[in-house]
Short mmCIF file of C-alpha atoms in Angstrom, two decimals:
data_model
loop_
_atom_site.label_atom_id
_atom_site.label_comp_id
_atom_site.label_asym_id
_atom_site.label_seq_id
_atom_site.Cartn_x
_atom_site.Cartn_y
_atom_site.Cartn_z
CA UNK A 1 99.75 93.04 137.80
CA UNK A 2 97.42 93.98 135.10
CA UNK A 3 98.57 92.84 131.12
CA UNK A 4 97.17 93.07 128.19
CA UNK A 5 99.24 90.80 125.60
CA UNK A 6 99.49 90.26 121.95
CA UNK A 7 100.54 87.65 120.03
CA UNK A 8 103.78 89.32 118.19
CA UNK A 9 105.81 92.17 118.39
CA UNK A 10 106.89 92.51 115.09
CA UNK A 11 105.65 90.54 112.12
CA UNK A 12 106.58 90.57 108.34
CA UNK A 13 103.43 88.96 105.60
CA UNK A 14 103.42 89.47 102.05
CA UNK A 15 100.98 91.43 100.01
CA UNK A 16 97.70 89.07 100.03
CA UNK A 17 98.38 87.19 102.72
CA UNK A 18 95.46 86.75 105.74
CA UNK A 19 96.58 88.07 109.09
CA UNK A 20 96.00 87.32 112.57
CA UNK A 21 96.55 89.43 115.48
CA UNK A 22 95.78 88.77 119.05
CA UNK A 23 95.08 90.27 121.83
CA UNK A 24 94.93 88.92 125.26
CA UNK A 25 93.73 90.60 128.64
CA UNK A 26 93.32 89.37 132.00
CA UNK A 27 91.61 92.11 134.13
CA UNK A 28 87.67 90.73 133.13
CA UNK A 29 87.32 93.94 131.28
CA UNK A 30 84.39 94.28 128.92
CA UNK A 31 85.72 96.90 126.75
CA UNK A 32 88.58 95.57 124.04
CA UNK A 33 89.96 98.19 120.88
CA UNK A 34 92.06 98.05 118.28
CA UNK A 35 93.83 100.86 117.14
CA UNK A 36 96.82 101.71 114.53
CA UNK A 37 99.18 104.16 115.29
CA UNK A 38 100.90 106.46 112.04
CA UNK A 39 103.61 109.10 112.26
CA UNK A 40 101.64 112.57 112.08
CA UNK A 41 98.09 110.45 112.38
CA UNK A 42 98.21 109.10 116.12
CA UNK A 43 95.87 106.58 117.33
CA UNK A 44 93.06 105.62 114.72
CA UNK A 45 90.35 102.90 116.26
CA UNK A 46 90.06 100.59 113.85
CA UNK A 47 87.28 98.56 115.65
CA UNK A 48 85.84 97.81 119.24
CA UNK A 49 84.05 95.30 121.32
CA UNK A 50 82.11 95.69 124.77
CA UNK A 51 81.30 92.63 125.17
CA UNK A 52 81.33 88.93 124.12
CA UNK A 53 80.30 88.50 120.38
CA UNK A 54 79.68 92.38 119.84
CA UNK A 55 81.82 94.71 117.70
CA UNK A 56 81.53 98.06 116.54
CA UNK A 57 83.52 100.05 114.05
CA UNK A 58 85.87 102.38 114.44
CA UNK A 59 87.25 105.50 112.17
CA UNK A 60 88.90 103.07 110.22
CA UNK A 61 87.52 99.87 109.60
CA UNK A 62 87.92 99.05 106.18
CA UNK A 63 90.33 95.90 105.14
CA UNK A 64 89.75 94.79 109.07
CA UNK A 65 87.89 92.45 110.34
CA UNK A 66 87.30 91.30 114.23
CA UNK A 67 86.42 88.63 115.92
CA UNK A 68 85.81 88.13 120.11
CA UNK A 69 84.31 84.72 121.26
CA UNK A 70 85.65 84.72 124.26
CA UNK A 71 85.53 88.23 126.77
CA UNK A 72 89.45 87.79 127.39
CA UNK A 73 90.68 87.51 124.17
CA UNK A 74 89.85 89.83 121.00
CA UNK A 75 91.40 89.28 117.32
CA UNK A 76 92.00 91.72 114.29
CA UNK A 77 91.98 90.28 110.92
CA UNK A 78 93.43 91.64 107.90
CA UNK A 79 91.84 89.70 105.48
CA UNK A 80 94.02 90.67 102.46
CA UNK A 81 96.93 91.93 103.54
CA UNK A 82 98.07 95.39 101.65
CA UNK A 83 101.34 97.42 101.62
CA UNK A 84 99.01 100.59 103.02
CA UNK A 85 98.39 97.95 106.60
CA UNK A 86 102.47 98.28 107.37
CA UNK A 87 101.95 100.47 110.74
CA UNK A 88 102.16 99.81 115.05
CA UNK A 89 98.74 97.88 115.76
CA UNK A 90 97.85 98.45 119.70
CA UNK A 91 95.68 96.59 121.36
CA UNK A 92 93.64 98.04 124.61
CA UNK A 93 91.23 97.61 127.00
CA UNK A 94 88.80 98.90 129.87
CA UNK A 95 85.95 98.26 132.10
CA UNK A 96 82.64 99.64 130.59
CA UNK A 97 82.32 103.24 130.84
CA UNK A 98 78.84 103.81 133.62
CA UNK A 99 79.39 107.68 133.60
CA UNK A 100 82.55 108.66 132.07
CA UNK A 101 85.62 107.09 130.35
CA UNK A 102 87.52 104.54 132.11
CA UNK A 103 91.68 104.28 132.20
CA UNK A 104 92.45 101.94 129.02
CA UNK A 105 95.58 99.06 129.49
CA UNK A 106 97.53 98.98 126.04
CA UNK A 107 99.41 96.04 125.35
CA UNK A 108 102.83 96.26 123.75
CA UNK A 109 102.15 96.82 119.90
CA UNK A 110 102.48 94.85 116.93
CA UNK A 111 104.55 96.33 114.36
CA UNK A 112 103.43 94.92 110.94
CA UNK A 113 105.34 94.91 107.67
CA UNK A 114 103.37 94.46 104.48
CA UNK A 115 105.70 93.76 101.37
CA UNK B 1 90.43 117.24 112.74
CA UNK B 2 90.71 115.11 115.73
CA UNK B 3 88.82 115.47 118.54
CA UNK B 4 92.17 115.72 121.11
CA UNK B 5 94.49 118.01 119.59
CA UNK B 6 98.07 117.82 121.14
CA UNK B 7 99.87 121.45 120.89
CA UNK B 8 103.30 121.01 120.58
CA UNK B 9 103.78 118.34 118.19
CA UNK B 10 107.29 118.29 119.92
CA UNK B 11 108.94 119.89 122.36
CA UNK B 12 112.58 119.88 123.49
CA UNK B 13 113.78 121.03 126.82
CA UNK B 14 116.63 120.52 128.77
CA UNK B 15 116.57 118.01 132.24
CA UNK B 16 115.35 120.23 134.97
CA UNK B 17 112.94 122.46 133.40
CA UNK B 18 109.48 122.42 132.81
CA UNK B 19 107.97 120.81 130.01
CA UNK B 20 104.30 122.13 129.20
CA UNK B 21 101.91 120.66 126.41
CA UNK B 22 98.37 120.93 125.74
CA UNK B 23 95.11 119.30 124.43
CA UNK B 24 91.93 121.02 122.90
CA UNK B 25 89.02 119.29 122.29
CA UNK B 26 85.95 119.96 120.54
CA UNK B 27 82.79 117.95 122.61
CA UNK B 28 81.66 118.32 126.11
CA UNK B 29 83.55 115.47 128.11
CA UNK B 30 82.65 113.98 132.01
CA UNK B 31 86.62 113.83 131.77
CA UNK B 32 89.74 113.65 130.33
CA UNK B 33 92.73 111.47 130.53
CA UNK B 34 96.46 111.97 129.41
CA UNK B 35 98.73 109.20 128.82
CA UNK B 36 102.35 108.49 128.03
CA UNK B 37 104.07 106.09 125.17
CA UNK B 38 107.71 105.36 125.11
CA UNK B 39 109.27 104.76 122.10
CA UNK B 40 107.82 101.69 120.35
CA UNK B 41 105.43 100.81 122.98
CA UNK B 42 101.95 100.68 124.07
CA UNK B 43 101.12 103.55 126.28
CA UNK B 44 100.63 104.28 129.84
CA UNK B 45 97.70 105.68 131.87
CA UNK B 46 99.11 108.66 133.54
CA UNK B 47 96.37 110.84 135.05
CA UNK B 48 92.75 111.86 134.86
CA UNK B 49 90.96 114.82 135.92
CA UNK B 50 86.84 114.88 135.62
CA UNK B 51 84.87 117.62 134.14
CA UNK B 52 84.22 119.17 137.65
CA UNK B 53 88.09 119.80 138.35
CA UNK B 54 90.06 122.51 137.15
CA UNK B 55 93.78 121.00 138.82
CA UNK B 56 94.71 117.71 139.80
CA UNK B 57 98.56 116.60 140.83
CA UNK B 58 100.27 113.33 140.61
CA UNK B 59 104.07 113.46 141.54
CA UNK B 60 105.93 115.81 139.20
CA UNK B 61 102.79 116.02 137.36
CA UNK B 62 100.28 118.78 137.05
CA UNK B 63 96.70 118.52 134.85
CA UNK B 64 94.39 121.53 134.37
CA UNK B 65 91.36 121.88 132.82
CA UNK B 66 89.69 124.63 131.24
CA UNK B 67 86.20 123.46 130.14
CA UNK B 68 85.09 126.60 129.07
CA UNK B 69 87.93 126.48 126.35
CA UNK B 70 87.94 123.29 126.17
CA UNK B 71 91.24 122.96 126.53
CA UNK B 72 93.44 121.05 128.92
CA UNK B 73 97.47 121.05 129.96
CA UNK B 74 100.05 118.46 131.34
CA UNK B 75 102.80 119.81 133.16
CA UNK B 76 105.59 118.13 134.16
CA UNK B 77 108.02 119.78 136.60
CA UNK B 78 111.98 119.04 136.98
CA UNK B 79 111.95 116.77 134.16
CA UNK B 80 113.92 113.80 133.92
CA UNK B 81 115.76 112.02 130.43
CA UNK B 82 112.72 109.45 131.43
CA UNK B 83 110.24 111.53 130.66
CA UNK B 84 111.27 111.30 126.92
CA UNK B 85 108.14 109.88 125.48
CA UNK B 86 105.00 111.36 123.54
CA UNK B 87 102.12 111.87 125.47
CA UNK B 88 98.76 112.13 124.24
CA UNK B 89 95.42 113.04 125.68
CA UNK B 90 92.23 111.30 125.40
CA UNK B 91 88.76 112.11 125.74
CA UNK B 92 85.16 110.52 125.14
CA UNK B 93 84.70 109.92 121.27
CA UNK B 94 81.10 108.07 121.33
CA UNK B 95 79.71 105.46 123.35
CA UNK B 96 82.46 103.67 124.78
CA UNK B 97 84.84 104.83 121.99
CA UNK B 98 87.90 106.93 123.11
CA UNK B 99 89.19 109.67 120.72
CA UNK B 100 93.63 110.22 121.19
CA UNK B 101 95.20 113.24 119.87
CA UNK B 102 98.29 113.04 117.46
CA UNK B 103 100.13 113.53 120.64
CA UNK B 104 103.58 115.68 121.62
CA UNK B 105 106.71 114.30 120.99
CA UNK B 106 108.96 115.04 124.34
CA UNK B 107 112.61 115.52 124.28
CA UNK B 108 114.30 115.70 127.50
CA UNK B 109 118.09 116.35 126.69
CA UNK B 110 120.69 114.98 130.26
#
């Protein structure tokens, strides 16, 4: 069974603070995103990687930060936490698109609260 | 705006009957996907349907697309209180990026 896991459901930090999220996926897919999810906005990509070591912005990168070493395994950084970051963080991923789009796997969603 | 655009934001219906939402979008596409999120959760592949289709079926599910409109509807027949989720649509937002719609907000009342 295919899973894409990350590290907390729901998670609490204080203004300032440096936060880690991570995302876990075992299907050998090249493709990892992050994306934050708003009432009224919907999904926002916040940054993506497809493949080891590479990253690409999103719509909404600013305050993020990314990091993927390792192909399985890809990890959003709010360097400064602010009270604006409270919101559902997904995490996804997909084999590399050869001609179109490819089904993404979401994993469960980290709900962070900023005070 | 976005480049999938949901239409309704929410819908209500009663279980049995036919729940209908769309998704324009603005670019050309090689296809488009629709997925499902229950409350508080990641979502859910449901079904795709390439450029060169017009209908595709899965289950109680029905997909069109209208490329000349560029537009594209999920129907789900005899719904179920399960089918309470949003559902969203997706479709190619630059290389290897994937643009999602606000998404419709489904009721399905027992």
């Amino acid at each position: 069974d295919v899973k894409v896991t990350q590290s907390s459901r729901y998670l609490v930090k204080r203004t300032g603070e440096k936060v880690f999220l991570e995302c876990v996926q075992d299907m050998d897919h090249e493709n990892m995103f992050w994306y934050r999810q708003d009432p009224g906005l919907g999904l926002r990509l916040i940054y993506f990687s497809y493949d080891v070591k590479m990253k690409e912005k999103g719509d909404i990168p600013e305050g993020y930060s990314v990091s993927r070493e390792k192909k399985e395994r890809f990890s959003l950084i709010l360097e400064s936490a602010s009270t604006n970051q409270t919101s559902m963080y997904l995490c996804a991923s997909s084999f590399k698109w050869t001609g179109g789009l490819n089904e993404q796997f979401f994993g469960p969603g980290t709900r962070l609260t900023v005070l | 705006s976005q480049q999938g655009e949901e239409d309704p934001q929410a819908l209500s219906i009663q279980e049995g009957e036919n729940a209908t939402m769309n998704c324009s979008y603005k670019t050309s596409i090689n296809n488009l996907q629709w997925y499902r999120q229950n409350s508080g959760r990641g979502l859910v592949h449901l079904i795709l349907i390439r450029s060169n289709e017009r209908e595709k079926h899965s289950g109680r599910l029905r997909v069109t697309l209208d490329t000349s409109k560029k537009s594209s509807s999920l129907l789900i027949t005899a719904s179920r209180a399960a089918d309470t989720a949003s559902y969203f649509c997706a479709t190619r937002g630059g290389y290897q990026k994937v643009t999602f719609g606000i998404g419709t907000k489904l009721q399905v009342i027992p």
